[in-house]
PDB file of C-alpha atoms and ligand atoms in Angstrom:
ATOM      1  CA  MET A 682       0.000   0.000   0.000  1.00  0.00           C
ATOM      2  CA  ILE A 683       1.301   3.426  -0.966  1.00  0.00           C
ATOM      3  CA  VAL A 684       0.738   6.816   0.640  1.00  0.00           C
ATOM      4  CA  TYR A 685       1.571   9.896  -1.424  1.00  0.00           C
ATOM      5  CA  GLY A 686       2.580  12.959   0.553  1.00  0.00           C
ATOM      6  CA  SER A 687       4.836  14.165   3.333  1.00  0.00           C
ATOM      7  CA  SER A 688       4.472  13.495   7.041  1.00  0.00           C
ATOM      8  CA  LEU A 689       4.818  17.266   7.552  1.00  0.00           C
ATOM      9  CA  SER A 690       1.123  17.337   6.660  1.00  0.00           C
ATOM     10  CA  PRO A 691      -1.017  16.618   9.743  1.00  0.00           C
ATOM     11  CA  PHE A 692      -3.336  14.570   7.502  1.00  0.00           C
ATOM     12  CA  VAL A 693      -0.534  12.414   6.134  1.00  0.00           C
ATOM     13  CA  ARG A 694       0.977  11.982   9.621  1.00  0.00           C
ATOM     14  CA  LYS A 695      -2.445  10.891  10.903  1.00  0.00           C
ATOM     15  CA  VAL A 696      -2.668   8.163   8.246  1.00  0.00           C
ATOM     16  CA  LEU A 697       0.905   6.991   8.884  1.00  0.00           C
ATOM     17  CA  ALA A 698       0.404   6.780  12.659  1.00  0.00           C
ATOM     18  CA  PHE A 699      -2.976   5.067  12.233  1.00  0.00           C
ATOM     19  CA  ALA A 700      -1.437   2.438   9.941  1.00  0.00           C
ATOM     20  CA  ASP A 701       1.442   1.888  12.347  1.00  0.00           C
ATOM     21  CA  GLU A 702      -0.918   1.414  15.314  1.00  0.00           C
ATOM     22  CA  LYS A 703      -2.746  -1.166  13.197  1.00  0.00           C
ATOM     23  CA  GLY A 704       0.414  -2.952  12.145  1.00  0.00           C
ATOM     24  CA  ILE A 705      -0.074  -2.075   8.476  1.00  0.00           C
ATOM     25  CA  GLU A 706       3.057  -1.339   6.492  1.00  0.00           C
ATOM     26  CA  LEU A 707       2.789   1.596   4.103  1.00  0.00           C
ATOM     27  CA  GLU A 708       5.248   2.768   1.481  1.00  0.00           C
ATOM     28  CA  VAL A 709       5.522   6.574   1.439  1.00  0.00           C
ATOM     29  CA  LYS A 710       6.029   8.161  -1.976  1.00  0.00           C
ATOM     30  CA  PRO A 711       7.273  11.669  -1.159  1.00  0.00           C
ATOM     31  CA  THR A 712       4.934  14.115  -2.885  1.00  0.00           C
ATOM     32  CA  GLY A 713       5.184  17.875  -2.470  1.00  0.00           C
ATOM     33  CA  LEU A 714       2.589  20.608  -2.957  1.00  0.00           C
ATOM     34  CA  GLY A 715       1.608  21.180  -6.578  1.00  0.00           C
ATOM     35  CA  ASN A 716       2.861  17.753  -7.700  1.00  0.00           C
ATOM     36  CA  LYS A 717       1.430  16.887 -11.137  1.00  0.00           C
ATOM     37  CA  ASP A 718       2.512  13.234 -11.232  1.00  0.00           C
ATOM     38  CA  PRO A 719      -0.435  11.419 -12.928  1.00  0.00           C
ATOM     39  CA  GLU A 720      -0.079   8.467 -10.540  1.00  0.00           C
ATOM     40  CA  PHE A 721      -0.592  10.841  -7.579  1.00  0.00           C
ATOM     41  CA  LEU A 722      -3.397  12.779  -9.310  1.00  0.00           C
ATOM     42  CA  GLU A 723      -5.217   9.547 -10.060  1.00  0.00           C
ATOM     43  CA  ALA A 724      -5.337   8.920  -6.298  1.00  0.00           C
ATOM     44  CA  SER A 725      -5.931  12.552  -5.358  1.00  0.00           C
ATOM     45  CA  PRO A 726      -7.748  14.395  -8.179  1.00  0.00           C
ATOM     46  CA  PHE A 727      -7.431  17.789  -6.471  1.00  0.00           C
ATOM     47  CA  GLY A 728      -3.749  17.311  -5.680  1.00  0.00           C
ATOM     48  CA  LYS A 729      -4.161  17.235  -1.912  1.00  0.00           C
ATOM     49  CA  MET A 730      -2.063  14.988   0.266  1.00  0.00           C
ATOM     50  CA  PRO A 731      -2.438  12.261   1.340  1.00  0.00           C
ATOM     51  CA  GLY A 732      -3.251  10.197  -1.707  1.00  0.00           C
ATOM     52  CA  PHE A 733      -3.356   6.428  -1.330  1.00  0.00           C
ATOM     53  CA  ARG A 734      -3.112   3.314  -3.471  1.00  0.00           C
ATOM     54  CA  ASP A 735      -3.647  -0.366  -2.790  1.00  0.00           C
ATOM     55  CA  GLY A 736      -3.075  -2.148  -6.113  1.00  0.00           C
ATOM     56  CA  ASP A 737      -5.728  -0.951  -8.547  1.00  0.00           C
ATOM     57  CA  PHE A 738      -7.662   0.928  -5.825  1.00  0.00           C
ATOM     58  CA  ALA A 739      -6.769   4.588  -5.316  1.00  0.00           C
ATOM     59  CA  ILE A 740      -8.346   7.210  -3.081  1.00  0.00           C
ATOM     60  CA  SER A 741      -7.582  10.439  -1.229  1.00  0.00           C
ATOM     61  CA  ASP A 742      -8.579  12.166   1.997  1.00  0.00           C
ATOM     62  CA  SER A 743      -7.066  11.016   5.279  1.00  0.00           C
ATOM     63  CA  SER A 744     -10.415   9.965   6.774  1.00  0.00           C
ATOM     64  CA  ALA A 745     -11.384   7.973   3.665  1.00  0.00           C
ATOM     65  CA  ILE A 746      -7.987   6.253   3.655  1.00  0.00           C
ATOM     66  CA  ILE A 747      -8.343   5.461   7.352  1.00  0.00           C
ATOM     67  CA  ALA A 748     -11.851   4.046   6.808  1.00  0.00           C
ATOM     68  CA  TYR A 749     -10.344   1.754   4.181  1.00  0.00           C
ATOM     69  CA  LEU A 750      -7.477   0.622   6.427  1.00  0.00           C
ATOM     70  CA  GLU A 751      -9.915  -0.058   9.283  1.00  0.00           C
ATOM     71  CA  ALA A 752     -12.102  -2.147   6.973  1.00  0.00           C
ATOM     72  CA  VAL A 753      -9.304  -4.217   5.453  1.00  0.00           C
ATOM     73  CA  LYS A 754      -7.702  -4.891   8.864  1.00  0.00           C
ATOM     74  CA  PRO A 755     -10.316  -4.576  11.622  1.00  0.00           C
ATOM     75  CA  ASN A 756      -7.934  -5.601  14.416  1.00  0.00           C
ATOM     76  CA  PRO A 757      -6.810  -3.843  16.468  1.00  0.00           C
ATOM     77  CA  ASN A 758     -10.039  -1.900  16.282  1.00  0.00           C
ATOM     78  CA  LEU A 759      -9.234   1.853  16.128  1.00  0.00           C
ATOM     79  CA  ILE A 760     -12.728   3.090  15.195  1.00  0.00           C
ATOM     80  CA  PRO A 761     -15.057   1.783  17.907  1.00  0.00           C
ATOM     81  CA  THR A 762     -18.197  -0.037  16.796  1.00  0.00           C
ATOM     82  CA  GLU A 763     -20.425   0.870  19.786  1.00  0.00           C
ATOM     83  CA  ALA A 764     -22.721   3.712  18.642  1.00  0.00           C
ATOM     84  CA  ARG A 765     -21.725   6.499  21.038  1.00  0.00           C
ATOM     85  CA  ALA A 766     -18.032   5.669  21.065  1.00  0.00           C
ATOM     86  CA  ARG A 767     -18.035   5.565  17.284  1.00  0.00           C
ATOM     87  CA  ALA A 768     -19.813   8.909  17.005  1.00  0.00           C
ATOM     88  CA  ARG A 769     -17.396  10.522  19.485  1.00  0.00           C
ATOM     89  CA  THR A 770     -14.411   9.143  17.579  1.00  0.00           C
ATOM     90  CA  ILE A 771     -15.705  10.592  14.305  1.00  0.00           C
ATOM     91  CA  TRP A 772     -16.377  13.911  16.071  1.00  0.00           C
ATOM     92  CA  PHE A 773     -12.765  14.133  17.279  1.00  0.00           C
ATOM     93  CA  ASP A 774     -11.457  13.238  13.817  1.00  0.00           C
ATOM     94  CA  GLU A 775     -13.648  15.929  12.267  1.00  0.00           C
ATOM     95  CA  PHE A 776     -12.811  18.484  14.967  1.00  0.00           C
ATOM     96  CA  ALA A 777      -9.096  17.876  14.402  1.00  0.00           C
ATOM     97  CA  ASP A 778      -9.305  17.992  10.579  1.00  0.00           C
ATOM     98  CA  THR A 779     -11.299  21.218  10.542  1.00  0.00           C
ATOM     99  CA  ILE A 780     -11.237  23.399  13.660  1.00  0.00           C
ATOM    100  CA  LEU A 781      -7.777  22.453  14.926  1.00  0.00           C
ATOM    101  CA  VAL A 782      -6.004  22.142  11.565  1.00  0.00           C
ATOM    102  CA  ASP A 783      -7.624  25.303  10.128  1.00  0.00           C
ATOM    103  CA  CYS A 784      -6.109  27.244  13.009  1.00  0.00           C
ATOM    104  CA  GLY A 785      -2.720  25.440  13.048  1.00  0.00           C
ATOM    105  CA  ARG A 786      -2.382  25.726   9.268  1.00  0.00           C
ATOM    106  CA  LYS A 787      -2.317  29.550   9.527  1.00  0.00           C
ATOM    107  CA  MET A 788       0.805  29.257  11.659  1.00  0.00           C
ATOM    108  CA  PHE A 789       2.476  26.380   9.829  1.00  0.00           C
ATOM    109  CA  PHE A 790       1.713  27.633   6.315  1.00  0.00           C
ATOM    110  CA  ASN A 791       2.685  31.255   6.899  1.00  0.00           C
ATOM    111  CA  ARG A 792       5.765  30.605   9.022  1.00  0.00           C
ATOM    112  CA  ILE A 793       7.158  27.503   7.277  1.00  0.00           C
ATOM    113  CA  VAL A 794       5.452  26.393   4.057  1.00  0.00           C
ATOM    114  CA  ALA A 795       5.217  29.762   2.261  1.00  0.00           C
ATOM    115  CA  PRO A 796       8.763  31.012   2.934  1.00  0.00           C
ATOM    116  CA  ARG A 797      10.575  27.664   2.720  1.00  0.00           C
ATOM    117  CA  PHE A 798       8.681  25.636   0.156  1.00  0.00           C
ATOM    118  CA  LEU A 799       6.913  28.235  -1.978  1.00  0.00           C
ATOM    119  CA  GLY A 800       9.609  30.905  -1.978  1.00  0.00           C
ATOM    120  CA  ARG A 801       7.341  33.700  -0.817  1.00  0.00           C
ATOM    121  CA  ALA A 802       6.650  35.548   2.398  1.00  0.00           C
ATOM    122  CA  GLY A 803       3.908  34.183   4.622  1.00  0.00           C
ATOM    123  CA  ASP A 804       1.247  36.310   6.260  1.00  0.00           C
ATOM    124  CA  LEU A 805       2.890  36.563   9.664  1.00  0.00           C
ATOM    125  CA  GLU A 806       0.102  38.702  11.052  1.00  0.00           C
ATOM    126  CA  ALA A 807      -2.453  35.977  10.280  1.00  0.00           C
ATOM    127  CA  ALA A 808      -0.148  33.458  11.976  1.00  0.00           C
ATOM    128  CA  GLU A 809       0.098  35.659  15.056  1.00  0.00           C
ATOM    129  CA  VAL A 810      -3.693  36.164  15.243  1.00  0.00           C
ATOM    130  CA  ALA A 811      -4.167  32.383  14.935  1.00  0.00           C
ATOM    131  CA  GLU A 812      -1.701  31.692  17.741  1.00  0.00           C
ATOM    132  CA  LYS A 813      -2.794  34.433  20.141  1.00  0.00           C
ATOM    133  CA  GLN A 814      -6.548  34.668  19.487  1.00  0.00           C
ATOM    134  CA  GLU A 815      -7.875  31.597  17.676  1.00  0.00           C
ATOM    135  CA  LEU A 816      -5.909  28.797  19.308  1.00  0.00           C
ATOM    136  CA  PRO A 817      -6.548  29.491  23.040  1.00  0.00           C
ATOM    137  CA  PRO A 818     -10.324  28.808  22.969  1.00  0.00           C
ATOM    138  CA  ILE A 819      -9.675  25.594  21.029  1.00  0.00           C
ATOM    139  CA  LEU A 820      -7.166  24.547  23.674  1.00  0.00           C
ATOM    140  CA  ASP A 821      -9.652  25.550  26.400  1.00  0.00           C
ATOM    141  CA  TYR A 822     -12.108  23.064  24.888  1.00  0.00           C
ATOM    142  CA  LEU A 823      -9.455  20.353  24.806  1.00  0.00           C
ATOM    143  CA  GLU A 824      -8.343  21.160  28.361  1.00  0.00           C
ATOM    144  CA  ARG A 825     -11.891  20.312  29.517  1.00  0.00           C
ATOM    145  CA  THR A 826     -12.009  17.220  27.322  1.00  0.00           C
ATOM    146  CA  VAL A 827      -8.745  15.284  27.156  1.00  0.00           C
ATOM    147  CA  PRO A 828      -7.917  12.605  29.742  1.00  0.00           C
ATOM    148  CA  GLU A 829      -4.843  12.137  31.947  1.00  0.00           C
ATOM    149  CA  PRO A 830      -1.662  11.125  30.098  1.00  0.00           C
ATOM    150  CA  GLY A 831      -1.746   7.378  29.541  1.00  0.00           C
ATOM    151  CA  CYS A 832      -5.544   7.453  29.025  1.00  0.00           C
ATOM    152  CA  TYR A 833      -7.512   7.932  25.823  1.00  0.00           C
ATOM    153  CA  LEU A 834     -10.237  10.194  24.478  1.00  0.00           C
ATOM    154  CA  VAL A 835     -12.704   7.385  23.757  1.00  0.00           C
ATOM    155  CA  GLY A 836     -12.674   4.138  25.743  1.00  0.00           C
ATOM    156  CA  GLU A 837      -9.758   2.285  27.296  1.00  0.00           C
ATOM    157  CA  THR A 838      -7.439   2.025  24.310  1.00  0.00           C
ATOM    158  CA  ILE A 839      -6.049   4.315  21.628  1.00  0.00           C
ATOM    159  CA  THR A 840      -8.452   5.137  18.797  1.00  0.00           C
ATOM    160  CA  LEU A 841      -8.540   7.325  15.708  1.00  0.00           C
ATOM    161  CA  ALA A 842      -9.723  10.109  18.043  1.00  0.00           C
ATOM    162  CA  ASP A 843      -6.332  10.317  19.815  1.00  0.00           C
ATOM    163  CA  ILE A 844      -4.366   9.971  16.585  1.00  0.00           C
ATOM    164  CA  ALA A 845      -6.351  12.693  14.793  1.00  0.00           C
ATOM    165  CA  VAL A 846      -6.290  15.171  17.670  1.00  0.00           C
ATOM    166  CA  ALA A 847      -2.583  14.704  18.476  1.00  0.00           C
ATOM    167  CA  SER A 848      -1.260  14.886  14.903  1.00  0.00           C
ATOM    168  CA  PRO A 849      -1.659  18.663  14.283  1.00  0.00           C
ATOM    169  CA  PHE A 850       0.195  19.385  17.539  1.00  0.00           C
ATOM    170  CA  ALA A 851       3.409  18.211  15.862  1.00  0.00           C
ATOM    171  CA  ASN A 852       2.937  21.087  13.393  1.00  0.00           C
ATOM    172  CA  LEU A 853       2.433  23.506  16.271  1.00  0.00           C
ATOM    173  CA  ALA A 854       5.680  22.223  17.805  1.00  0.00           C
ATOM    174  CA  HIS A 855       7.471  22.769  14.463  1.00  0.00           C
ATOM    175  CA  VAL A 856       6.503  26.450  14.596  1.00  0.00           C
ATOM    176  CA  CYS A 857       7.563  26.596  18.273  1.00  0.00           C
ATOM    177  CA  CYS A 858       4.010  27.320  19.406  1.00  0.00           C
ATOM    178  CA  GLU A 859       4.266  26.482  23.094  1.00  0.00           C
ATOM    179  CA  ILE A 860       1.249  25.009  24.925  1.00  0.00           C
ATOM    180  CA  CYS A 861       1.045  26.997  28.164  1.00  0.00           C
ATOM    181  CA  PRO A 862       1.641  24.574  31.082  1.00  0.00           C
ATOM    182  CA  GLU A 863      -0.461  26.692  33.472  1.00  0.00           C
ATOM    183  CA  ARG A 864      -3.542  27.188  31.288  1.00  0.00           C
ATOM    184  CA  HIS A 865      -3.346  24.034  29.185  1.00  0.00           C
ATOM    185  CA  GLY A 866      -1.264  21.597  31.245  1.00  0.00           C
ATOM    186  CA  ARG A 867      -3.631  18.706  30.708  1.00  0.00           C
ATOM    187  CA  VAL A 868      -3.561  19.144  26.927  1.00  0.00           C
ATOM    188  CA  ARG A 869       0.218  19.345  27.020  1.00  0.00           C
ATOM    189  CA  GLY A 870       0.612  16.095  28.985  1.00  0.00           C
ATOM    190  CA  TYR A 871      -1.951  14.256  26.884  1.00  0.00           C
ATOM    191  CA  VAL A 872      -0.481  15.363  23.553  1.00  0.00           C
ATOM    192  CA  GLU A 873       3.043  14.455  24.681  1.00  0.00           C
ATOM    193  CA  SER A 874       1.847  10.984  25.681  1.00  0.00           C
ATOM    194  CA  ILE A 875       0.320  10.338  22.224  1.00  0.00           C
ATOM    195  CA  LEU A 876       3.053  11.938  20.106  1.00  0.00           C
ATOM    196  CA  SER A 877       5.787  10.031  21.971  1.00  0.00           C
ATOM    197  CA  ARG A 878       4.309   6.699  20.842  1.00  0.00           C
ATOM    198  CA  PRO A 879       6.377   4.701  18.327  1.00  0.00           C
ATOM    199  CA  SER A 880       3.656   5.313  15.725  1.00  0.00           C
ATOM    200  CA  PHE A 881       4.353   9.076  15.788  1.00  0.00           C
ATOM    201  CA  ALA A 882       7.780   9.754  17.279  1.00  0.00           C
ATOM    202  CA  PRO A 883      10.039   8.580  14.412  1.00  0.00           C
ATOM    203  CA  TRP A 884       8.078  10.622  11.861  1.00  0.00           C
ATOM    204  CA  ILE A 885       8.270  13.756  13.991  1.00  0.00           C
ATOM    205  CA  GLU A 886      12.004  13.235  14.583  1.00  0.00           C
ATOM    206  CA  ARG A 887      12.564  12.998  10.823  1.00  0.00           C
ATOM    207  CA  GLU A 888      10.469  16.107  10.190  1.00  0.00           C
ATOM    208  CA  THR A 889      12.420  18.061  12.825  1.00  0.00           C
ATOM    209  CA  ALA A 890      15.744  16.959  11.317  1.00  0.00           C
ATOM    210  CA  PHE A 891      14.525  17.869   7.814  1.00  0.00           C
ATOM    211  CA  LEU A 892      13.407  21.341   8.885  1.00  0.00           C
ATOM    212  CA  ALA A 893      16.664  21.878  10.818  1.00  0.00           C
ATOM    213  CA  MET A 894      18.678  20.905   7.732  1.00  0.00           C
ATOM    214  CA  GLN A 895      16.868  23.613   5.782  1.00  0.00           C
ATOM    215  CA  ASP A 896      17.700  26.160   8.470  1.00  0.00           C
ATOM    216  CA  ALA A 897      21.413  25.373   8.222  1.00  0.00           C
TER     217      ALA A 897
HETATM  218  N1  LIG B1035      -9.496  16.671   4.043  1.00  0.00           N
HETATM  219  C1  LIG B1035      -8.212  16.334   3.472  1.00  0.00           C
HETATM  220  C2  LIG B1035      -7.307  17.538   3.545  1.00  0.00           C
HETATM  221  C3  LIG B1035      -6.001  17.342   2.782  1.00  0.00           C
HETATM  222  C4  LIG B1035      -5.215  18.642   2.662  1.00  0.00           C
HETATM  223  O1  LIG B1035      -5.786  19.752   2.656  1.00  0.00           O
HETATM  224  N2  LIG B1035      -3.893  18.506   2.523  1.00  0.00           N
HETATM  225  C5  LIG B1035      -3.065  19.662   2.339  1.00  0.00           C
HETATM  226  C6  LIG B1035      -1.708  19.478   3.020  1.00  0.00           C
HETATM  227  S1  LIG B1035      -1.829  19.542   4.762  1.00  0.00           S
HETATM  228  C7  LIG B1035      -2.774  19.842   0.862  1.00  0.00           C
HETATM  229  O2  LIG B1035      -2.451  18.897   0.185  1.00  0.00           O
HETATM  230  N3  LIG B1035      -2.889  21.084   0.376  1.00  0.00           N
HETATM  231  C8  LIG B1035      -2.551  21.404  -0.969  1.00  0.00           C
HETATM  232  C9  LIG B1035      -3.661  22.076  -1.680  1.00  0.00           C
HETATM  233  O3  LIG B1035      -4.705  22.387  -1.053  1.00  0.00           O
HETATM  234  O4  LIG B1035      -3.487  22.293  -2.868  1.00  0.00           O
HETATM  235  C10 LIG B1035      -7.635  15.123   4.230  1.00  0.00           C
HETATM  236  O5  LIG B1035      -8.113  14.826   5.338  1.00  0.00           O
HETATM  237  O6  LIG B1035      -6.754  14.442   3.687  1.00  0.00           O
END
């Protein structure tokens, strides 16, 4: 199975961590923004990463890819089947992909992607507004919601909910957006506990090294 994209994308990282937690091996075909490779565009018609291929089946969108992986390998179960647990898991995936990523993207895109990968200045004011005004209420919600480190958002074991919510925090770390230990200490501990898992940590280490190499 092939994933097209870069783990610097929170959506790609979510798919990679999900597959790892499931014990599914994925080949990553590095694919940057604006890539016109027909093989990638067949999987992702609008050129968004991640794209995905399993033999003659190709699809895009992290949640669609994850639904496929869950269906082809149901164990370990990472999308609960009980009605309420399932609905809550999908809520957290959706919350992460929209509310959390929309805010984090303003920081990551304007501070890293635009200047480093697109060769143009980012909108640093928009990044600042996102960090100082838009992010705190989102973190307030999570502070009321996330469990103690070592516990999980839905049920007794890790699910898609934890993977989806934690993934964009790696992007916040890449732009040195600190989670305040006084106001959001619970979020900080929870996110650290998920991102330090073997399904996430090696990807984040590689991303950090890659970004540091570019700085040099
Ligand atoms: N809903 C999609 C979002 C994918 C997405 O927006 N990916 C970004 C990178 S983080 C992208 O490829 N952007 C390029 C573009 O919009 O042209 C998913 O969950 O996979």
